[in-house]
Amino acid sequence: MAKLTKYEKETIILFNEGEDTASIYTYNASLRKRLALFSKKHPDLCRLEKSHEQGGVTYLLDKSRLSIRLQPPYSEERRRKASENAKQNGFNSQME
């Protein structure tokens, strides 16, 4: 079995205006975990459709639950405060 490239491990979200569900195909570990937890809590809104051989999954999700959150970049002041907070709490900053 050949190893998948990073481009073959993309997250793909498919939906159209005429359907109530979105199909989410992903290898992303964090997203897989969140989808699994959501589907256990809300099986009427989300369900595993298929597990793929090399670790990917496809879930069907009620389209009304799909959200894309766009965040602007942090200001320099916010970055500085976050770095100071991290230092005070013992976290290493990757920004320096």
Backbone as JSON, one array per atom type, in Angstrom:
{
  "sequence": "MAKLTKYEKETIILFNEGEDTASIYTYNASLRKRLALFSKKHPDLCRLEKSHEQGGVTYLLDKSRLSIRLQPPYSEERRRKASENAKQNGFNSQME",
  "N": [[0.84, -1.18, 0.0], [0.69, 2.13, -0.95], [2.06, 5.13, 0.44], [0.15, 7.99, 1.27], [0.28, 11.26, -0.19], [0.67, 14.64, 1.09], [-1.16, 16.18, -0.28], [-3.07, 14.39, -1.01], [-4.24, 13.98, 1.34], [-6.08, 15.92, 1.94], [-8.73, 17.9, 3.41], [-11.99, 17.65, 2.44], [-14.96, 19.26, 1.75], [-18.16, 18.83, 0.74], [-21.12, 20.14, -0.56], [-24.42, 21.11, -1.64], [-26.93, 23.47, -2.75], [-29.37, 22.16, -2.95], [-29.49, 20.02, -1.19], [-29.77, 18.74, 2.17], [-27.62, 17.92, 3.61], [-24.06, 17.88, 4.26], [-21.09, 16.53, 2.95], [-18.24, 15.4, 4.48], [-14.95, 14.78, 4.04], [-12.02, 13.65, 5.39], [-8.62, 13.51, 6.63], [-7.59, 14.74, 8.75], [-6.62, 14.65, 12.04], [-7.61, 16.05, 14.32], [-10.06, 17.1, 13.37], [-11.35, 14.7, 12.67], [-11.67, 13.58, 15.23], [-13.34, 15.52, 16.46], [-15.61, 15.32, 14.82], [-16.34, 12.66, 15.33], [-17.01, 12.75, 18.08], [-19.12, 14.62, 17.98], [-20.94, 13.21, 16.38], [-21.59, 11.09, 18.06], [-22.92, 12.39, 20.12], [-24.96, 13.62, 18.73], [-26.52, 11.87, 16.81], [-28.57, 12.14, 14.98], [-27.89, 14.33, 13.5], [-25.35, 14.01, 12.49], [-23.3, 11.56, 10.99], [-21.08, 8.78, 10.66], [-20.06, 7.89, 7.52], [-18.18, 6.46, 6.04], [-15.14, 4.71, 6.64], [-11.83, 5.02, 5.65], [-9.17, 3.1, 4.18], [-6.51, 4.08, 4.7], [-6.75, 5.73, 6.9], [-8.48, 7.92, 6.62], [-11.74, 9.48, 6.89], [-15.25, 9.68, 6.12], [-17.9, 11.75, 6.79], [-21.39, 12.39, 7.09], [-23.06, 15.34, 7.5], [-25.55, 17.36, 8.95], [-26.35, 20.12, 7.1], [-26.99, 22.55, 8.28], [-25.47, 22.63, 10.54], [-22.91, 23.08, 9.8], [-20.12, 25.18, 9.88], [-18.01, 27.85, 9.02], [-15.38, 29.54, 10.23], [-13.83, 32.56, 9.97], [-10.88, 34.17, 10.84], [-9.3, 37.23, 11.55], [-5.8, 38.2, 11.22], [-3.68, 38.27, 14.16], [-3.09, 41.31, 15.95], [-0.01, 43.17, 16.43], [0.19, 44.03, 19.07], [-1.58, 42.28, 20.38], [-0.25, 39.87, 19.92], [2.1, 40.32, 21.38], [1.06, 40.54, 24.01], [-0.02, 37.96, 24.3], [2.32, 36.46, 24.13], [3.68, 37.39, 26.42], [1.9, 36.51, 28.39], [2.09, 33.75, 27.98], [4.76, 33.3, 28.7], [4.65, 33.96, 31.43], [3.05, 31.92, 32.32], [4.51, 29.67, 31.87], [4.74, 28.64, 29.26], [6.4, 27.95, 26.21], [7.34, 30.35, 23.84], [6.78, 30.45, 20.37], [7.15, 32.49, 18.74], [9.34, 34.06, 18.93]],
  "CA": [[0.0, 0.0, 0.0], [1.5, 3.34, -1.07], [1.79, 6.2, 1.39], [-0.52, 9.14, 0.66], [0.96, 12.55, -0.1], [-0.11, 15.61, 1.85], [-2.26, 16.66, -1.12], [-4.1, 13.35, -1.01], [-4.82, 13.99, 2.68], [-6.84, 17.14, 2.11], [-10.09, 17.84, 3.91], [-12.88, 18.06, 1.36], [-16.33, 19.45, 2.21], [-19.03, 18.94, -0.43], [-22.55, 20.33, -0.34], [-25.06, 21.97, -2.64], [-28.14, 24.13, -2.25], [-30.53, 21.29, -3.0], [-29.44, 18.95, -0.2], [-29.71, 19.16, 3.57], [-26.42, 17.41, 4.25], [-22.73, 18.13, 3.7], [-20.21, 15.38, 3.05], [-16.93, 15.85, 4.92], [-13.94, 13.75, 3.84], [-10.83, 14.21, 6.01], [-7.61, 12.73, 7.34], [-7.17, 15.59, 9.85], [-6.91, 13.95, 13.3], [-8.44, 16.88, 15.18], [-11.41, 17.14, 12.8], [-11.93, 13.35, 12.83], [-12.07, 13.44, 16.64], [-14.51, 16.38, 16.7], [-16.77, 14.73, 14.12], [-16.74, 11.44, 16.05], [-17.69, 13.16, 19.32], [-20.39, 15.25, 17.61], [-21.86, 12.18, 15.88], [-22.07, 10.31, 19.21], [-23.88, 13.22, 20.86], [-26.06, 14.05, 17.85], [-26.56, 10.94, 15.67], [-29.56, 12.6, 14.01], [-27.31, 15.43, 12.73], [-24.03, 13.67, 11.95], [-23.02, 10.12, 11.06], [-19.96, 8.27, 9.89], [-20.5, 7.23, 6.3], [-17.18, 5.51, 5.6], [-13.75, 4.8, 7.09], [-10.97, 4.68, 4.53], [-8.05, 2.23, 4.51], [-5.31, 4.74, 5.2], [-7.02, 6.6, 8.04], [-9.45, 8.97, 6.38], [-13.15, 9.2, 7.18], [-16.27, 10.53, 5.5], [-19.09, 11.93, 7.62], [-22.5, 13.19, 6.58], [-23.41, 16.31, 8.53], [-26.65, 18.27, 8.64], [-25.72, 21.34, 6.58], [-27.23, 23.68, 9.18], [-24.46, 22.56, 11.6], [-21.61, 23.4, 9.21], [-19.73, 26.56, 10.11], [-16.65, 28.21, 8.68], [-15.06, 30.74, 10.99], [-12.66, 33.26, 9.48], [-10.32, 35.04, 11.85], [-8.23, 38.11, 11.06], [-4.52, 37.96, 11.91], [-3.5, 38.98, 15.43], [-2.31, 42.55, 15.92], [1.27, 43.04, 17.13], [-0.07, 44.18, 20.51], [-2.17, 41.04, 20.89], [0.82, 38.87, 19.91], [2.98, 40.63, 22.5], [0.37, 40.17, 25.25], [-0.11, 36.5, 24.35], [3.66, 35.97, 24.43], [3.94, 37.68, 27.83], [1.06, 35.59, 29.17], [2.66, 32.4, 27.86], [5.99, 33.27, 29.51], [4.25, 33.97, 32.84], [2.42, 30.64, 32.65], [5.43, 28.58, 31.6], [4.68, 28.12, 27.91], [7.45, 28.47, 25.33], [6.83, 31.11, 22.7], [7.36, 30.1, 19.08], [7.14, 33.71, 17.94], [10.61, 34.78, 19.12]],
  "C": [[0.89, 1.25, 0.0], [1.08, 4.37, -0.03], [1.15, 7.38, 0.66], [0.32, 10.39, 0.82], [0.09, 13.51, 0.69], [-1.28, 16.14, 1.04], [-3.39, 15.64, -1.2], [-4.78, 13.28, 0.36], [-5.57, 15.29, 2.96], [-8.17, 16.86, 2.8], [-10.97, 18.4, 2.81], [-14.31, 18.12, 1.93], [-17.19, 19.7, 0.97], [-20.47, 19.15, 0.01], [-23.11, 21.16, -1.48], [-26.36, 22.5, -2.06], [-29.34, 23.21, -2.15], [-30.57, 20.19, -1.96], [-29.32, 19.52, 1.2], [-28.44, 18.73, 4.27], [-25.15, 17.85, 3.51], [-21.92, 16.87, 3.91], [-18.82, 15.9, 3.39], [-15.97, 14.66, 4.87], [-12.64, 14.31, 4.39], [-9.9, 13.15, 6.58], [-7.15, 13.49, 8.58], [-7.6, 14.97, 11.18], [-7.84, 14.75, 14.21], [-9.89, 16.92, 14.67], [-12.09, 15.78, 12.91], [-12.46, 13.16, 14.24], [-13.32, 14.27, 16.94], [-15.76, 15.84, 16.04], [-17.26, 13.48, 14.84], [-17.5, 11.79, 17.32], [-19.06, 13.77, 19.01], [-21.4, 14.2, 17.16], [-22.39, 11.3, 17.01], [-23.13, 11.08, 19.99], [-25.13, 13.52, 20.04], [-26.15, 13.14, 16.62], [-27.6, 11.32, 14.61], [-29.02, 13.7, 13.1], [-26.01, 15.06, 12.02], [-23.82, 12.16, 12.07], [-21.83, 9.77, 10.19], [-20.5, 7.52, 8.69], [-19.5, 6.15, 5.88], [-15.85, 5.78, 6.27], [-12.88, 4.3, 5.95], [-9.72, 3.94, 5.03], [-6.89, 2.93, 5.19], [-5.59, 5.8, 6.25], [-8.01, 7.72, 7.82], [-10.86, 8.53, 6.73], [-14.03, 10.12, 6.33], [-17.47, 10.55, 6.43], [-20.13, 12.69, 6.82], [-22.98, 14.06, 7.73], [-24.58, 17.15, 8.05], [-26.04, 19.63, 8.27], [-25.93, 22.54, 7.5], [-26.22, 23.72, 10.32], [-23.07, 22.93, 11.1], [-21.31, 24.88, 9.39], [-18.28, 26.75, 9.69], [-16.37, 29.54, 9.36], [-13.76, 31.34, 10.44], [-12.17, 34.22, 10.55], [-9.24, 35.92, 11.25], [-6.93, 37.8, 11.79], [-4.46, 38.77, 13.2], [-2.71, 40.26, 15.21], [-0.99, 42.31, 16.66], [1.08, 43.15, 18.64], [-0.64, 42.9, 21.1], [-1.12, 39.92, 20.93], [1.75, 39.06, 21.11], [2.35, 40.21, 23.82], [0.26, 38.66, 25.39], [1.25, 35.9, 24.7], [4.01, 36.19, 25.9], [3.15, 36.74, 28.73], [1.63, 34.18, 29.15], [3.92, 32.27, 28.72], [5.65, 33.19, 31.0], [3.67, 32.62, 33.26], [3.27, 29.44, 32.26], [5.35, 27.96, 30.23], [5.82, 28.73, 27.09], [6.82, 29.18, 24.16], [7.54, 30.68, 21.43], [7.49, 31.34, 18.2], [8.47, 34.44, 18.04], [11.69, 34.21, 18.26]]
}
